[in-house]
XYZ file of C-alpha atoms in Angstrom:
731
model
C 36.828 -122.305 82.105
C 37.710 -124.842 79.370
C 36.285 -122.531 76.682
C 38.499 -119.646 77.843
C 41.581 -121.874 77.869
C 40.860 -123.015 74.301
C 40.524 -119.419 73.107
C 43.779 -118.401 74.827
C 45.686 -121.352 73.404
C 44.260 -120.654 69.940
C 45.741 -117.169 69.873
C 49.044 -118.101 71.546
C 49.663 -120.678 68.815
C 49.168 -117.951 66.229
C 46.382 -119.506 64.155
C 45.024 -116.185 62.894
C 42.645 -116.730 60.008
C 40.812 -113.965 58.182
C 38.046 -116.485 57.518
C 37.183 -116.852 61.182
C 34.031 -115.083 62.337
C 35.080 -115.253 66.009
C 36.967 -111.959 66.288
C 38.654 -110.452 69.339
C 38.995 -106.682 69.674
C 42.435 -107.053 71.263
C 44.039 -108.023 67.961
C 43.656 -105.874 64.853
C 45.297 -108.286 62.393
C 42.232 -110.524 62.601
C 40.210 -107.840 60.790
C 42.520 -107.958 57.772
C 41.260 -110.113 54.913
C 44.058 -110.539 52.333
C 41.560 -112.152 49.942
C 39.739 -108.834 49.417
C 40.425 -107.682 45.866
C 41.853 -111.001 44.661
C 38.963 -111.460 42.198
C 37.424 -109.173 39.548
C 39.780 -106.207 38.934
C 41.429 -105.701 42.337
C 44.606 -107.623 41.408
C 45.642 -108.022 45.048
C 47.434 -111.077 46.446
C 46.963 -113.129 49.637
C 50.738 -113.676 49.863
C 52.541 -113.399 53.180
C 54.401 -110.119 53.634
C 55.934 -107.769 56.173
C 55.055 -104.056 56.134
C 57.118 -102.446 53.347
C 59.093 -105.708 53.073
C 61.059 -107.001 50.089
C 59.669 -110.558 49.810
C 56.045 -111.721 49.512
C 55.862 -115.543 49.332
C 52.479 -116.671 48.086
C 50.425 -118.790 45.692
C 50.750 -118.554 41.924
C 47.558 -119.561 40.107
C 48.547 -118.173 36.713
C 51.465 -116.488 34.982
C 49.831 -114.790 32.023
C 47.643 -111.783 31.348
C 45.932 -108.864 33.025
C 43.893 -111.003 35.422
C 47.123 -112.442 36.860
C 49.043 -109.239 37.536
C 49.625 -110.404 41.115
C 50.076 -114.028 40.032
C 46.851 -115.014 41.823
C 43.165 -114.938 40.999
C 40.661 -116.099 43.600
C 38.483 -117.805 40.995
C 41.217 -120.134 39.721
C 40.903 -123.811 40.635
C 44.587 -124.773 40.358
C 47.668 -123.608 42.209
C 50.778 -123.745 40.017
C 53.209 -123.282 42.891
C 54.476 -120.690 45.341
C 56.613 -117.716 44.308
C 58.728 -115.400 46.442
C 57.690 -111.891 45.404
C 54.485 -110.245 44.200
C 53.007 -107.032 42.923
C 49.850 -105.964 44.715
C 46.979 -104.300 42.887
C 48.825 -103.254 39.728
C 47.602 -103.208 36.130
C 50.700 -104.848 34.628
C 52.251 -108.163 35.739
C 55.789 -108.796 36.972
C 57.655 -110.553 39.805
C 56.485 -114.090 40.652
C 60.082 -115.311 40.818
C 61.328 -118.791 41.821
C 58.229 -120.967 41.654
C 58.418 -123.827 44.191
C 55.828 -126.626 44.314
C 56.020 -129.480 46.853
C 54.401 -132.880 46.312
C 54.394 -136.335 47.831
C 53.579 -139.603 46.115
C 52.671 -138.789 42.507
C 52.361 -135.080 41.687
C 49.383 -133.447 40.030
C 49.425 -132.910 36.275
C 52.296 -130.575 35.354
C 52.898 -130.363 39.145
C 49.815 -128.122 39.514
C 47.230 -129.002 42.135
C 43.588 -128.509 42.947
C 42.774 -127.004 46.324
C 39.646 -126.211 48.301
C 38.810 -122.715 49.466
C 37.828 -123.913 52.928
C 41.422 -125.101 53.464
C 43.023 -121.876 52.237
C 43.919 -119.348 54.950
C 45.575 -115.941 54.832
C 46.353 -113.318 57.454
C 49.016 -110.605 57.690
C 52.360 -112.360 57.343
C 50.924 -115.849 56.811
C 49.434 -118.010 54.069
C 48.391 -121.673 54.166
C 46.657 -124.098 51.823
C 46.232 -127.836 51.358
C 47.140 -129.184 47.909
C 44.615 -131.922 47.117
C 46.510 -133.452 44.164
C 49.984 -133.104 45.654
C 49.029 -134.285 49.162
C 50.847 -131.516 51.003
C 49.890 -128.787 53.438
C 51.824 -125.625 52.592
C 52.471 -122.791 55.054
C 54.311 -119.580 54.198
C 55.623 -116.656 56.205
C 58.533 -114.227 56.023
C 60.874 -111.661 57.474
C 61.439 -108.502 55.399
C 64.050 -110.150 53.114
C 63.525 -113.874 53.647
C 60.608 -116.193 52.848
C 60.056 -119.374 54.832
C 58.100 -122.386 53.502
C 56.786 -125.269 55.601
C 55.594 -128.421 53.795
C 53.739 -131.176 55.677
C 53.583 -134.346 53.508
C 50.663 -136.789 53.580
C 52.400 -139.495 51.520
C 55.888 -140.955 51.165
C 58.390 -139.587 48.679
C 58.451 -135.850 49.355
C 59.908 -133.652 46.619
C 59.962 -130.009 45.510
C 59.530 -128.892 41.905
C 61.344 -125.598 41.262
C 60.753 -123.687 38.043
C 63.522 -121.088 37.830
C 62.110 -119.754 34.535
C 58.642 -119.014 35.914
C 57.289 -115.526 36.472
C 54.336 -113.179 35.982
C 54.195 -111.750 32.451
C 51.638 -110.461 29.977
C 52.016 -113.173 27.321
C 53.443 -116.659 26.881
C 55.953 -115.209 24.426
C 57.287 -112.915 27.152
C 57.461 -115.889 29.508
C 59.806 -117.806 27.213
C 62.288 -114.926 27.040
C 61.893 -113.269 30.467
C 65.162 -114.775 31.717
C 68.051 -113.242 29.762
C 70.741 -115.058 31.700
C 70.739 -117.466 34.607
C 73.129 -119.401 36.809
C 71.844 -121.980 39.287
C 74.291 -123.710 41.613
C 73.657 -126.524 44.099
C 76.135 -125.301 46.687
C 75.735 -128.299 49.025
C 73.148 -130.929 50.006
C 70.997 -128.242 51.632
C 71.588 -125.096 49.595
C 70.853 -123.707 46.118
C 72.291 -120.349 45.122
C 71.628 -118.461 41.943
C 71.430 -115.383 39.767
C 68.894 -114.253 37.161
C 69.077 -111.401 34.692
C 65.406 -110.760 33.937
C 63.363 -108.613 31.597
C 59.703 -107.915 32.230
C 58.127 -104.616 33.166
C 61.710 -103.590 33.939
C 65.081 -105.210 33.327
C 66.534 -106.338 36.640
C 68.966 -108.609 38.449
C 67.922 -111.158 41.064
C 70.247 -113.012 43.427
C 68.941 -115.687 45.759
C 69.663 -118.427 48.280
C 67.297 -121.388 48.752
C 68.117 -123.447 51.825
C 66.341 -126.623 53.046
C 66.403 -128.081 56.552
C 66.754 -131.639 55.145
C 69.361 -132.875 52.643
C 68.628 -133.165 48.928
C 69.062 -136.831 47.943
C 68.667 -136.529 44.166
C 67.815 -134.054 41.410
C 65.859 -134.498 38.177
C 66.179 -131.885 35.437
C 63.077 -131.423 33.281
C 63.579 -130.484 29.658
C 61.948 -127.147 28.938
C 61.590 -124.821 25.985
C 64.947 -124.444 24.254
C 64.520 -120.640 24.436
C 64.440 -120.730 28.233
C 67.630 -119.627 29.955
C 66.727 -120.979 33.404
C 66.253 -124.648 34.400
C 63.290 -126.583 35.749
C 64.209 -129.223 38.362
C 62.706 -131.636 40.871
C 64.608 -131.938 44.160
C 63.946 -135.188 46.024
C 64.159 -135.651 49.790
C 64.032 -138.716 51.979
C 60.592 -137.746 53.275
C 57.946 -140.100 54.633
C 54.246 -139.630 55.265
C 53.841 -137.198 58.161
C 57.279 -135.606 57.703
C 57.842 -131.866 57.491
C 60.277 -130.109 55.168
C 61.145 -126.423 55.499
C 62.822 -124.052 53.069
C 64.157 -120.520 53.410
C 64.521 -118.207 50.405
C 66.522 -114.978 50.683
C 66.581 -112.404 47.882
C 68.954 -109.574 46.984
C 69.356 -107.138 44.097
C 73.102 -106.924 44.745
C 74.785 -110.319 45.052
C 74.554 -113.913 46.268
C 76.638 -112.809 49.248
C 74.009 -110.154 49.941
C 71.292 -112.812 49.929
C 73.369 -114.882 52.392
C 73.757 -111.876 54.688
C 70.038 -111.181 54.555
C 69.293 -114.766 55.576
C 71.933 -114.893 58.315
C 70.807 -111.572 59.752
C 67.031 -112.056 59.673
C 66.430 -115.796 59.778
C 69.276 -117.919 61.171
C 66.823 -120.405 62.776
C 64.093 -122.793 61.550
C 61.274 -121.864 63.940
C 58.358 -121.257 61.561
C 55.921 -120.115 64.250
C 58.432 -117.574 65.521
C 58.673 -116.066 62.030
C 54.910 -116.056 61.662
C 54.375 -114.383 65.012
C 57.095 -111.832 64.282
C 55.511 -110.870 60.986
C 52.089 -110.637 62.590
C 53.506 -108.367 65.297
C 55.016 -106.061 62.688
C 51.555 -105.706 61.155
C 49.913 -105.218 64.538
C 52.324 -102.376 65.288
C 51.354 -100.630 62.047
C 47.608 -101.261 62.269
C 47.443 -100.083 65.881
C 48.330 -96.566 64.777
C 44.642 -96.147 63.960
C 41.971 -97.358 66.368
C 38.452 -97.351 64.978
C 35.020 -98.083 66.387
C 32.356 -99.628 64.216
C 30.884 -102.860 62.956
C 32.963 -105.927 62.154
C 32.451 -105.215 58.431
C 33.650 -101.618 58.841
C 36.731 -102.803 60.715
C 37.484 -105.401 58.072
C 37.192 -102.832 55.319
C 39.344 -100.286 57.124
C 42.144 -102.543 58.356
C 42.292 -104.470 55.090
C 42.702 -101.132 53.302
C 45.447 -100.178 55.742
C 47.128 -103.541 55.109
C 47.080 -102.952 51.345
C 48.513 -99.463 51.871
C 51.597 -100.841 53.620
C 52.182 -103.802 51.317
C 54.429 -101.376 49.417
C 56.596 -99.449 48.670
C 59.243 -102.100 49.306
C 62.593 -101.566 50.976
C 64.924 -103.245 48.475
C 68.179 -102.467 50.301
C 69.995 -105.452 51.802
C 70.535 -105.584 55.560
C 73.932 -103.894 55.058
C 72.283 -101.033 53.120
C 73.505 -102.075 49.672
C 71.113 -101.888 46.720
C 71.272 -101.861 42.945
C 70.241 -98.481 41.564
C 68.602 -97.192 38.413
C 71.808 -97.493 36.350
C 72.611 -101.022 37.620
C 75.433 -99.778 39.849
C 75.577 -100.839 43.496
C 75.131 -98.100 46.090
C 74.874 -97.996 49.880
C 72.005 -96.410 51.781
C 73.278 -94.892 55.013
C 69.875 -95.368 56.624
C 69.625 -98.987 55.438
C 66.497 -98.239 53.430
C 65.953 -97.697 49.713
C 62.400 -97.976 48.446
C 60.856 -99.060 45.193
C 57.448 -100.098 43.829
C 56.390 -96.461 43.475
C 53.167 -96.356 41.429
C 53.267 -92.581 41.560
C 50.548 -91.685 39.030
C 48.230 -93.409 41.480
C 49.756 -93.000 44.909
C 50.611 -89.280 44.950
C 46.900 -88.591 45.350
C 46.166 -90.207 48.727
C 48.603 -93.019 49.590
C 51.618 -90.771 50.121
C 49.590 -88.159 52.008
C 48.430 -90.965 54.316
C 52.047 -92.016 54.919
C 52.807 -88.451 56.081
C 50.167 -88.844 58.791
C 50.639 -92.460 59.874
C 54.362 -93.129 59.330
C 56.146 -89.766 58.983
C 59.340 -91.488 60.155
C 59.356 -93.530 56.917
C 58.740 -90.573 54.608
C 62.331 -89.168 54.580
C 63.738 -92.458 53.299
C 61.040 -92.617 50.609
C 61.829 -89.033 49.550
C 65.592 -89.485 49.685
C 65.212 -92.641 47.612
C 63.450 -90.601 44.929
C 66.130 -87.909 45.051
C 68.903 -90.480 44.701
C 66.983 -92.134 41.856
C 66.748 -88.720 40.180
C 70.455 -88.009 40.486
C 71.282 -91.338 38.840
C 68.513 -91.358 36.226
C 68.389 -87.655 35.455
C 64.791 -87.016 36.613
C 62.473 -88.000 39.431
C 60.813 -91.428 39.229
C 57.614 -91.877 37.245
C 56.934 -95.534 38.136
C 59.861 -97.228 39.875
C 60.053 -101.022 40.189
C 63.032 -102.939 41.598
C 64.890 -99.606 41.560
C 64.370 -99.172 37.800
C 62.140 -96.876 35.748
C 59.310 -98.468 33.757
C 57.793 -95.158 32.511
C 54.268 -96.399 33.166
C 51.545 -93.741 33.007
C 52.025 -90.013 32.477
C 53.121 -86.893 34.318
C 56.108 -86.652 36.656
C 54.313 -87.450 39.863
C 57.325 -88.030 42.022
C 57.174 -84.218 42.095
C 54.010 -83.814 44.226
C 55.298 -86.486 46.623
C 58.665 -84.847 47.294
C 57.188 -81.332 47.362
C 54.431 -82.411 49.751
C 57.065 -83.604 52.234
C 58.761 -80.195 52.059
C 55.534 -78.231 52.415
C 54.647 -80.332 55.468
C 58.131 -79.744 56.934
C 58.885 -83.443 57.282
C 62.165 -83.781 59.197
C 65.024 -85.361 57.268
C 63.998 -83.865 53.916
C 66.129 -81.052 52.431
C 63.866 -78.623 50.488
C 66.768 -77.127 48.546
C 67.903 -80.543 47.358
C 64.307 -81.462 46.496
C 63.819 -78.285 44.519
C 66.936 -78.899 42.460
C 65.630 -82.294 41.317
C 62.097 -80.954 40.763
C 63.281 -78.082 38.572
C 65.573 -80.356 36.606
C 62.754 -82.865 36.041
C 60.410 -80.144 34.749
C 62.851 -78.383 32.444
C 65.002 -81.111 30.831
C 63.302 -83.215 28.173
C 62.876 -86.917 28.830
C 60.491 -89.649 27.768
C 56.902 -88.305 27.609
C 58.093 -84.935 28.876
C 58.813 -82.795 25.837
C 59.043 -79.461 27.624
C 60.055 -77.525 24.498
C 56.722 -78.433 22.868
C 54.804 -77.856 26.121
C 56.261 -74.356 26.527
C 55.984 -73.365 22.862
C 52.245 -74.018 22.659
C 51.117 -73.855 26.283
C 49.738 -77.383 25.936
C 50.575 -80.628 24.178
C 49.138 -80.406 20.633
C 47.543 -83.649 19.485
C 49.173 -83.480 16.043
C 52.630 -83.589 17.659
C 51.785 -85.684 20.711
C 49.771 -88.532 19.253
C 48.580 -90.147 22.502
C 47.147 -88.640 25.692
C 47.883 -85.006 24.787
C 45.052 -83.565 26.901
C 45.728 -85.734 29.943
C 49.453 -85.052 29.795
C 48.810 -81.308 29.736
C 46.490 -81.472 32.736
C 48.762 -83.751 34.769
C 51.756 -81.583 33.887
C 49.981 -78.446 35.039
C 49.597 -79.923 38.507
C 53.286 -80.853 38.697
C 54.166 -77.278 37.695
C 51.925 -75.929 40.426
C 53.741 -78.132 42.940
C 57.105 -76.795 41.781
C 55.797 -73.237 42.115
C 54.766 -73.767 45.731
C 58.214 -75.005 46.721
C 59.882 -72.216 44.728
C 57.898 -69.643 46.694
C 58.707 -71.376 49.993
C 62.397 -71.063 49.108
C 62.072 -67.425 48.014
C 62.575 -68.125 44.304
C 59.986 -65.673 42.979
C 61.061 -65.760 39.330
C 60.793 -69.541 39.291
C 57.463 -69.286 41.097
C 56.049 -67.083 38.337
C 57.435 -69.389 35.612
C 55.879 -72.522 37.065
C 52.579 -70.824 37.939
C 52.283 -69.699 34.323
C 52.634 -73.329 33.319
C 50.197 -74.409 36.033
C 47.545 -72.434 34.151
C 48.146 -74.242 30.848
C 45.090 -76.365 31.595
C 42.961 -73.339 30.663
C 44.238 -73.523 27.094
C 42.396 -76.814 26.557
C 39.071 -75.799 28.075
C 36.462 -75.683 25.326
C 33.846 -73.049 26.323
C 31.258 -74.535 23.989
C 31.225 -78.056 25.416
C 32.704 -76.909 28.740
C 35.023 -79.904 28.601
C 38.772 -80.356 28.206
C 39.377 -80.921 24.498
C 42.358 -81.662 22.269
C 43.909 -78.821 20.309
C 46.454 -78.952 17.465
C 49.484 -76.779 16.713
C 47.287 -74.274 14.842
C 45.017 -73.854 17.832
C 42.133 -75.757 16.236
C 39.972 -78.040 18.361
C 39.909 -81.785 17.831
C 37.297 -82.723 15.233
C 35.238 -84.808 15.396
C 34.965 -84.587 19.168
C 33.391 -87.587 20.870
C 32.986 -86.653 24.533
C 32.430 -90.258 25.599
C 35.163 -92.068 23.654
C 37.667 -93.593 26.060
C 41.372 -93.410 25.351
C 43.944 -95.981 26.324
C 47.363 -95.231 24.871
C 48.444 -98.836 24.592
C 45.468 -100.043 22.570
C 43.325 -97.160 21.340
C 45.370 -93.956 21.265
C 43.396 -90.757 21.793
C 43.779 -87.586 23.811
C 43.094 -88.991 27.293
C 44.654 -91.517 29.625
C 42.375 -94.409 30.545
C 39.409 -92.104 30.348
C 37.419 -89.629 28.284
C 36.681 -85.905 28.176
C 33.979 -86.168 30.806
C 36.292 -87.858 33.291
C 39.428 -85.763 32.700
C 37.813 -82.320 32.605
C 37.900 -82.223 36.403
C 41.623 -82.926 36.680
C 42.495 -79.484 38.002
C 43.487 -80.412 41.536
C 45.247 -77.112 42.215
C 42.813 -74.517 40.890
C 39.236 -75.553 41.432
C 38.221 -71.897 41.784
C 39.725 -71.281 38.353
C 37.804 -74.202 36.895
C 34.609 -72.915 38.513
C 35.174 -69.545 36.826
C 35.714 -71.226 33.446
C 32.446 -73.101 33.905
C 30.567 -69.857 34.582
C 30.303 -69.852 38.366
C 29.395 -72.285 41.125
C 25.871 -73.031 39.936
C 27.012 -73.812 36.407
C 29.929 -75.806 37.816
C 27.802 -78.030 40.052
C 25.219 -78.498 37.292
C 27.965 -79.728 34.979
C 29.377 -81.898 37.751
C 25.923 -83.373 38.333
C 25.854 -84.387 34.679
C 29.005 -86.454 35.184
C 27.184 -88.664 37.668
C 23.876 -88.844 35.810
C 25.034 -89.598 32.275
C 24.735 -93.113 30.880
C 27.367 -95.431 32.383
C 28.361 -97.271 29.221
C 32.055 -97.289 28.350
C 32.876 -96.656 24.700
C 36.236 -97.564 23.201
C 37.915 -99.522 20.445
C 40.647 -100.636 22.853
C 41.126 -102.004 26.359
C 38.819 -100.399 28.947
C 39.378 -102.690 31.939
C 40.723 -99.817 34.052
C 37.582 -97.689 33.656
C 35.405 -99.323 36.293
C 33.322 -98.402 39.309
C 30.991 -96.277 37.232
C 28.369 -93.877 38.555
C 27.254 -92.230 35.350
C 30.553 -91.295 33.692
C 32.356 -91.012 37.036
C 34.834 -93.930 37.255
C 35.937 -94.655 40.806
C 38.058 -97.587 39.666
C 40.580 -95.206 38.105
C 42.597 -92.579 39.932
C 41.885 -89.362 37.959
C 38.363 -89.500 39.409
C 39.349 -89.859 43.056
C 39.149 -86.214 44.069
C 36.021 -85.378 42.089
C 33.300 -85.967 44.698
C 35.103 -83.557 47.048
C 34.762 -80.749 44.529
C 31.161 -80.378 45.628
C 32.335 -79.319 49.084
C 34.583 -76.647 47.590
C 31.688 -75.454 45.427
C 29.414 -75.054 48.462
C 27.430 -78.288 48.098
C 28.969 -80.462 50.814
C 25.791 -82.523 51.131
C 26.416 -83.949 47.673
C 29.950 -84.993 48.656
C 28.485 -86.835 51.635
C 25.850 -88.510 49.492
C 28.336 -89.748 46.897
C 30.928 -90.935 49.403
C 28.283 -93.158 50.985
C 27.246 -94.494 47.566
C 30.853 -95.308 46.661
C 31.379 -97.087 49.980
C 28.225 -99.147 49.580
C 28.953 -100.149 45.974
C 32.704 -100.364 45.567
C 34.322 -101.282 48.896
C 33.035 -104.628 50.082
C 34.970 -107.123 52.272
C 35.018 -109.972 49.763
C 37.301 -111.165 46.945
C 35.458 -109.203 44.238
C 34.744 -106.273 46.544
C 37.016 -103.706 44.863
C 35.893 -101.953 41.690
C 39.367 -101.416 40.228
C 43.046 -102.247 40.656
C 44.079 -101.353 44.190
C 47.076 -99.661 42.533
C 49.668 -100.136 45.261
C 47.376 -98.866 48.000
C 45.784 -95.814 46.350
C 42.258 -97.262 46.217
C 42.693 -98.276 49.840
C 44.025 -94.870 50.883
C 40.954 -93.214 49.324
C 38.818 -95.463 51.497
C 40.775 -94.659 54.655
C 40.686 -90.894 54.172
C 37.015 -90.925 53.236
C 36.151 -93.134 56.196
C 37.814 -90.521 58.414
C 35.830 -87.714 56.764
C 38.407 -85.766 54.758
C 40.539 -86.108 51.613
C 43.694 -84.481 50.099
C 42.302 -83.046 46.859
C 45.526 -81.038 46.462
C 48.151 -82.928 48.486
C 50.869 -80.253 48.458
C 48.533 -77.582 49.843
C 48.619 -79.261 53.239
C 44.830 -79.049 53.391
C 42.261 -81.840 53.412
C 38.757 -81.229 52.082
C 35.947 -82.252 54.412
C 33.554 -84.992 53.415
C 31.473 -87.215 55.679
C 32.945 -89.906 57.973
C 31.827 -93.478 57.330
C 32.662 -94.924 60.759
C 31.412 -93.844 64.190
C 34.839 -92.998 65.625
C 38.546 -93.248 64.859
C 41.643 -92.279 66.807
C 44.999 -91.813 65.105
C 47.981 -92.465 67.374
C 50.415 -89.858 66.081
C 54.156 -90.456 66.164
C 54.654 -87.336 68.287
C 52.672 -88.953 71.112
C 49.502 -86.975 70.463
C 46.110 -88.305 69.386
C 43.764 -87.114 66.683
C 40.203 -88.355 67.109
C 37.342 -88.170 64.616
C 33.804 -88.596 65.940
C 30.650 -88.933 63.865
C 27.859 -88.043 66.264
C 24.490 -89.639 65.446
C 26.120 -91.699 62.685
C 23.797 -94.279 61.087
C 22.811 -95.723 57.725
C 20.307 -92.894 57.253
C 22.337 -90.108 58.866
C 24.827 -89.761 56.026
C 24.806 -85.967 55.796
C 26.821 -83.480 57.852
C 25.096 -80.775 59.862
C 28.238 -79.183 61.325
C 31.939 -79.836 61.928
C 33.824 -78.787 65.055
C 37.577 -78.975 65.627
C 38.454 -78.771 69.305
C 35.165 -76.995 69.910
C 35.515 -74.497 67.070
C 33.318 -74.534 63.974
C 35.186 -75.228 60.716
C 34.080 -75.410 57.085
C 35.425 -77.020 53.940
C 38.985 -77.904 54.998
C 41.258 -79.005 57.819
C 45.028 -78.593 57.671
C 47.755 -81.189 58.059
C 49.248 -79.106 60.879
C 45.932 -79.154 62.759
C 45.763 -82.946 62.486
C 49.366 -83.467 63.598
C 48.813 -81.146 66.565
C 46.224 -83.583 67.886
C 42.695 -82.923 69.047
C 39.134 -83.929 68.269
C 37.195 -83.449 65.052
C 33.445 -83.848 65.558
C 30.982 -84.261 62.699
C 27.333 -83.901 63.685
C 25.479 -86.218 61.315
C 21.904 -85.853 60.109
C 19.487 -87.472 57.673
C 18.734 -84.139 55.992
C 20.936 -82.649 53.255
C 21.799 -79.016 53.960
C 21.289 -77.523 50.512
C 22.129 -73.897 49.747
C 19.586 -72.074 47.638
């Protein structure tokens, strides 16, 4: 009886740790491990967060460089402090605002502190660590707009170091100038209010309130670099050994008054455990939309992926609906939601399709955000952060996201309004979208477009295809023909000799010399491809795989060429940065998004057994429940969404088609609790480590092949894969 009482009390108190091996099936948050992907190239963060929330308080172990895009790297030995917002799984750093570091007695050198991994804990909505040098236990949690800090001091003389200049940047030079303008005001003995005008990945405005539950007794200002526009201060409190100090931090893009309203509305009290439990419940509500059966490791992989998927996009609107838009003006969202952190070059592929299944009620606000962004900016978002455009990556991949919602008839989305913004985006020149050149040549010539000409042509062709589908849905046949003509521009760069996509100049001459293996990275190496080479980008024809098969010379020639991709030597060859080209199987690079649909092309070419074989290999190699378990940047949930879809046994090769290509499930059973009250269940009969191939697939008792539609999934039912250890090869 005593053992049962201890277990009950443990969970009532809310001590949920991802490091515990004693798991209970009644609570899905315990399967989430926020430390997955925090080492190697994953760039995730263990910060506390709410689903789609605006703040993410968490540890900062470094401010500079690619390995600190999230501000945290699992392998670091020092914590620099705790910041209030984070990026999760990106390839460029930003955020990491308002670094706060508590200490008692004498602080560690430069206020940084050593810590031990066995005293570091993270779970959805909660983070805790003990600072060995600073003699403080730190606990963090949050509501959507407000972070809460709890500091338990082990020595007399408690104080908090706050570096208002600090933030995540690429270089130390950028750090010194990231704050353009700043105003910090000690409003009273308990409250600090402030404003920052910042420039990093985007230029943005930050308003904040920091409020303590004990009075500030004195303040020391630390002299910093004379180029810094924001101060560095130590705030002293009359704290003794064993005392606890709490702080609340509310953020707003609009005003200090907006930050006050956010705090008053969401967190008027000082009950830390109540905040922690509320955040955990928000995550439980999201995670419980999918119920899976499988091993503890499978559950940890799946629910951690689902957690990463909903870490963003972030609702940046204040509680009264106000937000600062792309042109720095303040607007009001009637729904109270306005989203940002849209890594669209990545997330259009699987993350957004997964949102349409799991949270269709959130999709209209995401789409309407993009439409509003487009009206203000002049074109749909490419990569939106803090409501601003950073122009990262290529293509105009807000287009497939908004069109997909229309093609799936998501309620609350106006197809006519969407089409107007799509057509405008694809016909009016803007940065990296020179449509006059594109239309004149039927591709981007490499002598006019110096970087990424091939990749930009291929990505653009897919966007055009998306526009064509919506044009046809709306009865705009002339526009349909125009955009479908463009959608076939990819054929103009197919080299029949090498049977690869190859650069071509304004005279129609092929790129010479042509190194099929040379990787391009626009920022450091130039070239015709985006974070990849000819072998990897040749397959980027999401919308016309039959057309690509014909160009290759038929299905047999196609699959033979595709086999070569996976069997070629795995070395990466480049004169520039190649950190994004990871997760290699031959020349296939699972760590980068243009490869994500490729294994499913085998199914469409009649060799589904090979899809099943490769999905299992990718799972076994590149998705492991440990800090270095991801093979590439999680990219705002895209890597995780690939895992989720593939675990369920299907994948959106062409998201706007409304069809998902069948693969092979990687868990015994999963049930999706659909918003309409129905259930969609996937069963893998005879699933095992050896039974990785699919013998047959039945939907509600009827045999299906190759694809399943979005409508069929949302109508509920049961999808049964009969698994076998024998590949069903077609001679």
